[in-house]
């Protein structure tokens, strides 16, 4: 009953549902990338370029229509664009040097990085149940990885050390990007964030494409089979980037990264129903583990928010009461200071009257506090 009550909170449901929607989008981008790789196309920056252009055009139009100034410094968005573009590039590049298993495992390094960054910079408090939820989610992913190791995946790769370092570097950049977006979407504006990230991401991607992928693009035979995966990847990434700030604002960076762990599970579901492939039974246990981890991590989020809000409200009431008492005290002192000489008969009763006023005010305040606690 308590679980149903917890799941019924609007914030928890939004976090879980939106997180899985984003996970499905990431799964679709993975299938698009796999199709491009199957055709011998290796242009990770070019794949992301169309997404940044869409973000700049759609959200940039809204920003221009508003005719408002930026709520955050423009150079923050430049740095975020660099971090985001390079994070995507490094992780995709790592597949050329190390195994799929290593990439999937080391990519989980994003989660502890996000937890540390949000704790250190955003002052996010994590209770024990949060860490338990993270551990259960990661355990589920590890089960998927070890159950899906095929013969081709057991090879170490051409340069496993280099590939592993690329994944770790990309994971750290992903964490920096997620936490930065969480900060900007909370303190600035979601539409502005998407517009500026799209603008500078497109500029940085274009520069990188001209340097690293120009020859690759010239060698591509642009048939329908090559164009459609590019379009599918761009649309899925556009939707992903559009909804990520919403989840960041409501549930935070850690919830986002935990939700994305289930993308491998959705890939299995697609393999079963779309390609009629058989999978190991351990996949279903792993899927249940990731789902349980997400629920544990979200457990009581609504109650914590209400508790924090009540604490803040009580603090404001106490502050207002102190200000009111200080104001009365100042009036009392001013009244006494402005009175006639001591011993003047018509002012002899003034201190007693004022003390009665203060006592009456304290009684009223105590009554208010008693009613609030009830």
PDB file of C-alpha atoms in Angstrom, residues 1-247:
ATOM      1  CA  UNK A   1       0.000   0.000   0.000  1.00  0.00           C
ATOM      2  CA  UNK A   2       2.838   2.333   0.848  1.00  0.00           C
ATOM      3  CA  UNK A   3       4.508   1.522  -2.473  1.00  0.00           C
ATOM      4  CA  UNK A   4       1.344   2.367  -4.399  1.00  0.00           C
ATOM      5  CA  UNK A   5       1.036   5.615  -2.460  1.00  0.00           C
ATOM      6  CA  UNK A   6       4.663   6.475  -3.258  1.00  0.00           C
ATOM      7  CA  UNK A   7       4.234   5.616  -6.941  1.00  0.00           C
ATOM      8  CA  UNK A   8       1.099   7.739  -7.045  1.00  0.00           C
ATOM      9  CA  UNK A   9       2.978  10.965  -6.438  1.00  0.00           C
ATOM     10  CA  UNK A  10       3.148  13.122  -9.517  1.00  0.00           C
ATOM     11  CA  UNK A  11       6.879  13.760  -9.299  1.00  0.00           C
ATOM     12  CA  UNK A  12       7.789  10.079  -8.933  1.00  0.00           C
ATOM     13  CA  UNK A  13       5.601   8.986 -11.845  1.00  0.00           C
ATOM     14  CA  UNK A  14       6.953  11.773 -14.036  1.00  0.00           C
ATOM     15  CA  UNK A  15      10.528  10.793 -13.250  1.00  0.00           C
ATOM     16  CA  UNK A  16      10.008   7.087 -13.917  1.00  0.00           C
ATOM     17  CA  UNK A  17       7.926   7.449 -17.086  1.00  0.00           C
ATOM     18  CA  UNK A  18       9.992  10.246 -18.606  1.00  0.00           C
ATOM     19  CA  UNK A  19      13.196   8.414 -17.728  1.00  0.00           C
ATOM     20  CA  UNK A  20      12.077   5.315 -19.635  1.00  0.00           C
ATOM     21  CA  UNK A  21      10.952   7.416 -22.583  1.00  0.00           C
ATOM     22  CA  UNK A  22      14.440   8.921 -22.765  1.00  0.00           C
ATOM     23  CA  UNK A  23      15.901   5.436 -22.444  1.00  0.00           C
ATOM     24  CA  UNK A  24      13.865   4.306 -25.466  1.00  0.00           C
ATOM     25  CA  UNK A  25      15.141   7.291 -27.441  1.00  0.00           C
ATOM     26  CA  UNK A  26      18.729   6.363 -26.584  1.00  0.00           C
ATOM     27  CA  UNK A  27      17.988   2.787 -27.678  1.00  0.00           C
ATOM     28  CA  UNK A  28      16.737   4.047 -31.053  1.00  0.00           C
ATOM     29  CA  UNK A  29      19.899   6.123 -31.520  1.00  0.00           C
ATOM     30  CA  UNK A  30      21.921   3.003 -30.788  1.00  0.00           C
ATOM     31  CA  UNK A  31      20.134   1.047 -33.508  1.00  0.00           C
ATOM     32  CA  UNK A  32      20.651   3.944 -35.947  1.00  0.00           C
ATOM     33  CA  UNK A  33      24.363   4.026 -35.141  1.00  0.00           C
ATOM     34  CA  UNK A  34      24.599   0.250 -35.522  1.00  0.00           C
ATOM     35  CA  UNK A  35      23.005   0.441 -38.965  1.00  0.00           C
ATOM     36  CA  UNK A  36      25.466   3.154 -40.020  1.00  0.00           C
ATOM     37  CA  UNK A  37      28.378   1.120 -38.669  1.00  0.00           C
ATOM     38  CA  UNK A  38      27.108  -1.946 -40.558  1.00  0.00           C
ATOM     39  CA  UNK A  39      27.315   0.096 -43.758  1.00  0.00           C
ATOM     40  CA  UNK A  40      30.888   1.116 -42.926  1.00  0.00           C
ATOM     41  CA  UNK A  41      30.005   4.727 -42.016  1.00  0.00           C
ATOM     42  CA  UNK A  42      32.090   6.046 -39.105  1.00  0.00           C
ATOM     43  CA  UNK A  43      31.185   9.713 -38.571  1.00  0.00           C
ATOM     44  CA  UNK A  44      30.062  10.223 -34.941  1.00  0.00           C
ATOM     45  CA  UNK A  45      30.361  14.018 -34.977  1.00  0.00           C
ATOM     46  CA  UNK A  46      28.409  14.262 -38.233  1.00  0.00           C
ATOM     47  CA  UNK A  47      25.576  12.223 -36.708  1.00  0.00           C
ATOM     48  CA  UNK A  48      25.243  14.685 -33.814  1.00  0.00           C
ATOM     49  CA  UNK A  49      25.569  17.771 -36.042  1.00  0.00           C
ATOM     50  CA  UNK A  50      21.991  17.558 -37.383  1.00  0.00           C
ATOM     51  CA  UNK A  51      20.647  17.329 -33.819  1.00  0.00           C
ATOM     52  CA  UNK A  52      22.432  20.523 -32.779  1.00  0.00           C
ATOM     53  CA  UNK A  53      21.135  22.312 -35.872  1.00  0.00           C
ATOM     54  CA  UNK A  54      17.554  21.288 -35.057  1.00  0.00           C
ATOM     55  CA  UNK A  55      17.940  22.526 -31.481  1.00  0.00           C
ATOM     56  CA  UNK A  56      19.355  25.853 -32.663  1.00  0.00           C
ATOM     57  CA  UNK A  57      16.604  26.413 -35.238  1.00  0.00           C
ATOM     58  CA  UNK A  58      13.583  25.353 -33.149  1.00  0.00           C
ATOM     59  CA  UNK A  59      14.510  26.791 -29.767  1.00  0.00           C
ATOM     60  CA  UNK A  60      16.526  29.671 -31.204  1.00  0.00           C
ATOM     61  CA  UNK A  61      13.381  30.868 -33.000  1.00  0.00           C
ATOM     62  CA  UNK A  62      11.519  30.921 -29.681  1.00  0.00           C
ATOM     63  CA  UNK A  63      14.318  32.862 -27.982  1.00  0.00           C
ATOM     64  CA  UNK A  64      14.375  35.444 -30.783  1.00  0.00           C
ATOM     65  CA  UNK A  65      10.584  35.784 -30.629  1.00  0.00           C
ATOM     66  CA  UNK A  66      10.755  36.474 -26.888  1.00  0.00           C
ATOM     67  CA  UNK A  67      13.160  39.390 -27.421  1.00  0.00           C
ATOM     68  CA  UNK A  68      14.650  38.853 -23.968  1.00  0.00           C
ATOM     69  CA  UNK A  69      18.265  38.899 -22.855  1.00  0.00           C
ATOM     70  CA  UNK A  70      20.136  35.758 -21.841  1.00  0.00           C
ATOM     71  CA  UNK A  71      19.669  34.708 -18.239  1.00  0.00           C
ATOM     72  CA  UNK A  72      23.110  33.058 -18.148  1.00  0.00           C
ATOM     73  CA  UNK A  73      26.451  34.172 -19.544  1.00  0.00           C
ATOM     74  CA  UNK A  74      27.006  33.141 -23.157  1.00  0.00           C
ATOM     75  CA  UNK A  75      30.442  31.679 -22.457  1.00  0.00           C
ATOM     76  CA  UNK A  76      28.846  29.135 -20.091  1.00  0.00           C
ATOM     77  CA  UNK A  77      26.977  27.756 -23.089  1.00  0.00           C
ATOM     78  CA  UNK A  78      30.178  27.702 -25.157  1.00  0.00           C
ATOM     79  CA  UNK A  79      31.887  25.552 -22.522  1.00  0.00           C
ATOM     80  CA  UNK A  80      28.819  23.313 -22.248  1.00  0.00           C
ATOM     81  CA  UNK A  81      28.759  22.879 -26.039  1.00  0.00           C
ATOM     82  CA  UNK A  82      32.414  21.818 -26.083  1.00  0.00           C
ATOM     83  CA  UNK A  83      31.894  19.335 -23.251  1.00  0.00           C
ATOM     84  CA  UNK A  84      28.752  17.845 -24.799  1.00  0.00           C
ATOM     85  CA  UNK A  85      30.199  17.440 -28.304  1.00  0.00           C
ATOM     86  CA  UNK A  86      33.412  15.852 -27.066  1.00  0.00           C
ATOM     87  CA  UNK A  87      31.599  13.506 -24.677  1.00  0.00           C
ATOM     88  CA  UNK A  88      29.589  12.066 -27.569  1.00  0.00           C
ATOM     89  CA  UNK A  89      32.699  11.826 -29.735  1.00  0.00           C
ATOM     90  CA  UNK A  90      34.922  10.090 -27.162  1.00  0.00           C
ATOM     91  CA  UNK A  91      32.477   7.330 -26.209  1.00  0.00           C
ATOM     92  CA  UNK A  92      31.628   6.491 -29.842  1.00  0.00           C
ATOM     93  CA  UNK A  93      35.324   6.574 -30.755  1.00  0.00           C
ATOM     94  CA  UNK A  94      36.151   4.117 -27.976  1.00  0.00           C
ATOM     95  CA  UNK A  95      34.343   1.287 -29.821  1.00  0.00           C
ATOM     96  CA  UNK A  96      37.199   1.253 -32.327  1.00  0.00           C
ATOM     97  CA  UNK A  97      39.756   0.322 -29.658  1.00  0.00           C
ATOM     98  CA  UNK A  98      38.068  -1.728 -26.925  1.00  0.00           C
ATOM     99  CA  UNK A  99      35.280  -4.255 -26.543  1.00  0.00           C
ATOM    100  CA  UNK A 100      31.578  -3.587 -26.192  1.00  0.00           C
ATOM    101  CA  UNK A 101      31.679  -5.090 -22.690  1.00  0.00           C
ATOM    102  CA  UNK A 102      34.322  -2.626 -21.528  1.00  0.00           C
ATOM    103  CA  UNK A 103      32.448   0.352 -22.968  1.00  0.00           C
ATOM    104  CA  UNK A 104      29.181  -0.620 -21.285  1.00  0.00           C
ATOM    105  CA  UNK A 105      30.797  -1.247 -17.913  1.00  0.00           C
ATOM    106  CA  UNK A 106      33.055   1.796 -17.880  1.00  0.00           C
ATOM    107  CA  UNK A 107      30.224   4.046 -19.081  1.00  0.00           C
ATOM    108  CA  UNK A 108      28.633   3.485 -15.655  1.00  0.00           C
ATOM    109  CA  UNK A 109      31.405   5.695 -14.266  1.00  0.00           C
ATOM    110  CA  UNK A 110      29.111   8.608 -15.175  1.00  0.00           C
ATOM    111  CA  UNK A 111      26.835   7.815 -12.219  1.00  0.00           C
ATOM    112  CA  UNK A 112      29.347   8.214  -9.335  1.00  0.00           C
ATOM    113  CA  UNK A 113      30.739  11.277 -11.116  1.00  0.00           C
ATOM    114  CA  UNK A 114      27.273  12.832 -11.240  1.00  0.00           C
ATOM    115  CA  UNK A 115      26.645  12.019  -7.576  1.00  0.00           C
ATOM    116  CA  UNK A 116      29.943  13.645  -6.558  1.00  0.00           C
ATOM    117  CA  UNK A 117      29.439  16.738  -8.731  1.00  0.00           C
ATOM    118  CA  UNK A 118      25.858  17.339  -7.590  1.00  0.00           C
ATOM    119  CA  UNK A 119      26.902  16.857  -3.957  1.00  0.00           C
ATOM    120  CA  UNK A 120      29.925  19.150  -4.247  1.00  0.00           C
ATOM    121  CA  UNK A 121      28.560  21.928  -6.484  1.00  0.00           C
ATOM    122  CA  UNK A 122      24.752  21.748  -6.198  1.00  0.00           C
ATOM    123  CA  UNK A 123      24.734  20.696  -2.507  1.00  0.00           C
ATOM    124  CA  UNK A 124      22.425  17.749  -3.200  1.00  0.00           C
ATOM    125  CA  UNK A 125      21.906  15.498  -0.179  1.00  0.00           C
ATOM    126  CA  UNK A 126      21.790  11.738  -0.797  1.00  0.00           C
ATOM    127  CA  UNK A 127      20.341   9.327   1.726  1.00  0.00           C
ATOM    128  CA  UNK A 128      21.297   5.685   2.086  1.00  0.00           C
ATOM    129  CA  UNK A 129      18.326   4.505   0.009  1.00  0.00           C
ATOM    130  CA  UNK A 130      19.600   6.551  -2.931  1.00  0.00           C
ATOM    131  CA  UNK A 131      22.903   4.682  -2.919  1.00  0.00           C
ATOM    132  CA  UNK A 132      21.059   1.356  -2.567  1.00  0.00           C
ATOM    133  CA  UNK A 133      18.983   2.230  -5.645  1.00  0.00           C
ATOM    134  CA  UNK A 134      22.130   3.104  -7.597  1.00  0.00           C
ATOM    135  CA  UNK A 135      23.804  -0.175  -6.586  1.00  0.00           C
ATOM    136  CA  UNK A 136      20.772  -2.256  -7.641  1.00  0.00           C
ATOM    137  CA  UNK A 137      20.575  -0.499 -11.026  1.00  0.00           C
ATOM    138  CA  UNK A 138      24.267  -1.003 -11.751  1.00  0.00           C
ATOM    139  CA  UNK A 139      24.035  -4.653 -10.660  1.00  0.00           C
ATOM    140  CA  UNK A 140      21.244  -5.168 -13.180  1.00  0.00           C
ATOM    141  CA  UNK A 141      23.345  -3.669 -15.950  1.00  0.00           C
ATOM    142  CA  UNK A 142      26.323  -5.844 -15.032  1.00  0.00           C
ATOM    143  CA  UNK A 143      24.112  -8.923 -15.397  1.00  0.00           C
ATOM    144  CA  UNK A 144      23.110  -7.798 -18.873  1.00  0.00           C
ATOM    145  CA  UNK A 145      26.703  -7.197 -19.907  1.00  0.00           C
ATOM    146  CA  UNK A 146      28.002 -10.558 -18.765  1.00  0.00           C
ATOM    147  CA  UNK A 147      25.057 -12.428 -20.250  1.00  0.00           C
ATOM    148  CA  UNK A 148      25.464 -10.720 -23.623  1.00  0.00           C
ATOM    149  CA  UNK A 149      29.181 -11.375 -24.145  1.00  0.00           C
ATOM    150  CA  UNK A 150      29.514 -13.009 -27.525  1.00  0.00           C
ATOM    151  CA  UNK A 151      32.642 -14.466 -29.058  1.00  0.00           C
ATOM    152  CA  UNK A 152      33.397 -11.253 -30.911  1.00  0.00           C
ATOM    153  CA  UNK A 153      33.023  -9.237 -27.717  1.00  0.00           C
ATOM    154  CA  UNK A 154      35.557 -11.304 -25.820  1.00  0.00           C
ATOM    155  CA  UNK A 155      38.391  -9.928 -27.897  1.00  0.00           C
ATOM    156  CA  UNK A 156      40.304  -7.200 -26.162  1.00  0.00           C
ATOM    157  CA  UNK A 157      40.252  -4.819 -29.118  1.00  0.00           C
ATOM    158  CA  UNK A 158      43.086  -3.191 -31.018  1.00  0.00           C
ATOM    159  CA  UNK A 159      44.121  -0.955 -28.111  1.00  0.00           C
ATOM    160  CA  UNK A 160      42.032  -1.716 -24.980  1.00  0.00           C
ATOM    161  CA  UNK A 161      43.921   0.684 -22.701  1.00  0.00           C
ATOM    162  CA  UNK A 162      43.336   3.585 -25.064  1.00  0.00           C
ATOM    163  CA  UNK A 163      39.702   2.608 -25.552  1.00  0.00           C
ATOM    164  CA  UNK A 164      39.057   2.317 -21.807  1.00  0.00           C
ATOM    165  CA  UNK A 165      40.624   5.720 -21.184  1.00  0.00           C
ATOM    166  CA  UNK A 166      38.426   7.234 -23.890  1.00  0.00           C
ATOM    167  CA  UNK A 167      35.300   5.793 -22.241  1.00  0.00           C
ATOM    168  CA  UNK A 168      36.304   7.056 -18.804  1.00  0.00           C
ATOM    169  CA  UNK A 169      37.051  10.522 -20.189  1.00  0.00           C
ATOM    170  CA  UNK A 170      33.740  10.553 -22.056  1.00  0.00           C
ATOM    171  CA  UNK A 171      31.858   9.439 -18.932  1.00  0.00           C
ATOM    172  CA  UNK A 172      33.362  12.273 -16.906  1.00  0.00           C
ATOM    173  CA  UNK A 173      32.387  14.767 -19.615  1.00  0.00           C
ATOM    174  CA  UNK A 174      28.856  13.324 -19.688  1.00  0.00           C
ATOM    175  CA  UNK A 175      28.633  13.879 -15.932  1.00  0.00           C
ATOM    176  CA  UNK A 176      29.870  17.476 -16.244  1.00  0.00           C
ATOM    177  CA  UNK A 177      27.375  18.098 -19.050  1.00  0.00           C
ATOM    178  CA  UNK A 178      24.427  16.631 -17.118  1.00  0.00           C
ATOM    179  CA  UNK A 179      25.187  18.531 -13.920  1.00  0.00           C
ATOM    180  CA  UNK A 180      25.766  21.769 -15.836  1.00  0.00           C
ATOM    181  CA  UNK A 181      22.439  21.368 -17.611  1.00  0.00           C
ATOM    182  CA  UNK A 182      20.720  20.668 -14.286  1.00  0.00           C
ATOM    183  CA  UNK A 183      22.174  23.890 -12.865  1.00  0.00           C
ATOM    184  CA  UNK A 184      21.276  25.987 -15.924  1.00  0.00           C
ATOM    185  CA  UNK A 185      17.748  24.643 -16.296  1.00  0.00           C
ATOM    186  CA  UNK A 186      17.120  25.431 -12.619  1.00  0.00           C
ATOM    187  CA  UNK A 187      18.710  28.877 -12.546  1.00  0.00           C
ATOM    188  CA  UNK A 188      18.257  30.042 -16.145  1.00  0.00           C
ATOM    189  CA  UNK A 189      15.724  28.765 -18.695  1.00  0.00           C
ATOM    190  CA  UNK A 190      15.100  25.456 -20.496  1.00  0.00           C
ATOM    191  CA  UNK A 191      14.392  27.006 -23.908  1.00  0.00           C
ATOM    192  CA  UNK A 192      17.437  29.247 -23.662  1.00  0.00           C
ATOM    193  CA  UNK A 193      19.578  26.259 -22.667  1.00  0.00           C
ATOM    194  CA  UNK A 194      18.469  24.207 -25.673  1.00  0.00           C
ATOM    195  CA  UNK A 195      18.892  27.127 -28.089  1.00  0.00           C
ATOM    196  CA  UNK A 196      22.396  28.013 -26.929  1.00  0.00           C
ATOM    197  CA  UNK A 197      23.523  24.382 -26.666  1.00  0.00           C
ATOM    198  CA  UNK A 198      22.252  23.796 -30.209  1.00  0.00           C
ATOM    199  CA  UNK A 199      23.934  26.922 -31.562  1.00  0.00           C
ATOM    200  CA  UNK A 200      27.370  26.377 -30.072  1.00  0.00           C
ATOM    201  CA  UNK A 201      27.154  22.593 -30.435  1.00  0.00           C
ATOM    202  CA  UNK A 202      26.516  23.025 -34.169  1.00  0.00           C
ATOM    203  CA  UNK A 203      29.430  25.464 -34.543  1.00  0.00           C
ATOM    204  CA  UNK A 204      31.844  23.223 -32.640  1.00  0.00           C
ATOM    205  CA  UNK A 205      30.668  20.105 -34.493  1.00  0.00           C
ATOM    206  CA  UNK A 206      31.083  21.822 -37.871  1.00  0.00           C
ATOM    207  CA  UNK A 207      34.667  22.779 -37.011  1.00  0.00           C
ATOM    208  CA  UNK A 208      35.449  19.253 -35.836  1.00  0.00           C
ATOM    209  CA  UNK A 209      33.849  17.670 -38.920  1.00  0.00           C
ATOM    210  CA  UNK A 210      35.933  19.855 -41.235  1.00  0.00           C
ATOM    211  CA  UNK A 211      39.079  18.628 -39.497  1.00  0.00           C
ATOM    212  CA  UNK A 212      38.387  14.964 -38.681  1.00  0.00           C
ATOM    213  CA  UNK A 213      35.526  13.649 -40.820  1.00  0.00           C
ATOM    214  CA  UNK A 214      35.682  15.509 -44.123  1.00  0.00           C
ATOM    215  CA  UNK A 215      37.159  12.580 -46.035  1.00  0.00           C
ATOM    216  CA  UNK A 216      34.724  10.148 -44.442  1.00  0.00           C
ATOM    217  CA  UNK A 217      31.724  12.180 -45.599  1.00  0.00           C
ATOM    218  CA  UNK A 218      33.077  12.372 -49.143  1.00  0.00           C
ATOM    219  CA  UNK A 219      33.432   8.589 -49.317  1.00  0.00           C
ATOM    220  CA  UNK A 220      29.831   7.859 -48.228  1.00  0.00           C
ATOM    221  CA  UNK A 221      27.425   6.625 -50.894  1.00  0.00           C
ATOM    222  CA  UNK A 222      24.317   8.651 -49.994  1.00  0.00           C
ATOM    223  CA  UNK A 223      21.541   6.141 -50.655  1.00  0.00           C
ATOM    224  CA  UNK A 224      18.233   5.871 -48.801  1.00  0.00           C
ATOM    225  CA  UNK A 225      19.753   3.220 -46.542  1.00  0.00           C
ATOM    226  CA  UNK A 226      22.417   5.695 -45.421  1.00  0.00           C
ATOM    227  CA  UNK A 227      20.219   8.802 -45.181  1.00  0.00           C
ATOM    228  CA  UNK A 228      17.366   7.334 -43.115  1.00  0.00           C
ATOM    229  CA  UNK A 229      19.598   6.249 -40.180  1.00  0.00           C
ATOM    230  CA  UNK A 230      21.086   9.750 -40.119  1.00  0.00           C
ATOM    231  CA  UNK A 231      17.591  11.279 -40.016  1.00  0.00           C
ATOM    232  CA  UNK A 232      16.362   8.811 -37.397  1.00  0.00           C
ATOM    233  CA  UNK A 233      19.384   9.461 -35.223  1.00  0.00           C
ATOM    234  CA  UNK A 234      18.924  13.254 -35.490  1.00  0.00           C
ATOM    235  CA  UNK A 235      15.198  13.154 -34.627  1.00  0.00           C
ATOM    236  CA  UNK A 236      15.690  10.794 -31.684  1.00  0.00           C
ATOM    237  CA  UNK A 237      18.526  12.926 -30.312  1.00  0.00           C
ATOM    238  CA  UNK A 238      16.462  16.102 -30.769  1.00  0.00           C
ATOM    239  CA  UNK A 239      13.626  14.640 -28.697  1.00  0.00           C
ATOM    240  CA  UNK A 240      16.131  13.313 -26.163  1.00  0.00           C
ATOM    241  CA  UNK A 241      17.805  16.694 -25.690  1.00  0.00           C
ATOM    242  CA  UNK A 242      14.407  18.428 -25.544  1.00  0.00           C
ATOM    243  CA  UNK A 243      13.069  16.279 -22.702  1.00  0.00           C
ATOM    244  CA  UNK A 244      16.289  15.843 -20.711  1.00  0.00           C
ATOM    245  CA  UNK A 245      16.028  19.306 -19.044  1.00  0.00           C
ATOM    246  CA  UNK A 246      12.520  18.445 -17.824  1.00  0.00           C
ATOM    247  CA  UNK A 247      13.760  15.305 -16.075  1.00  0.00           C
TER     248      UNK A 247
END
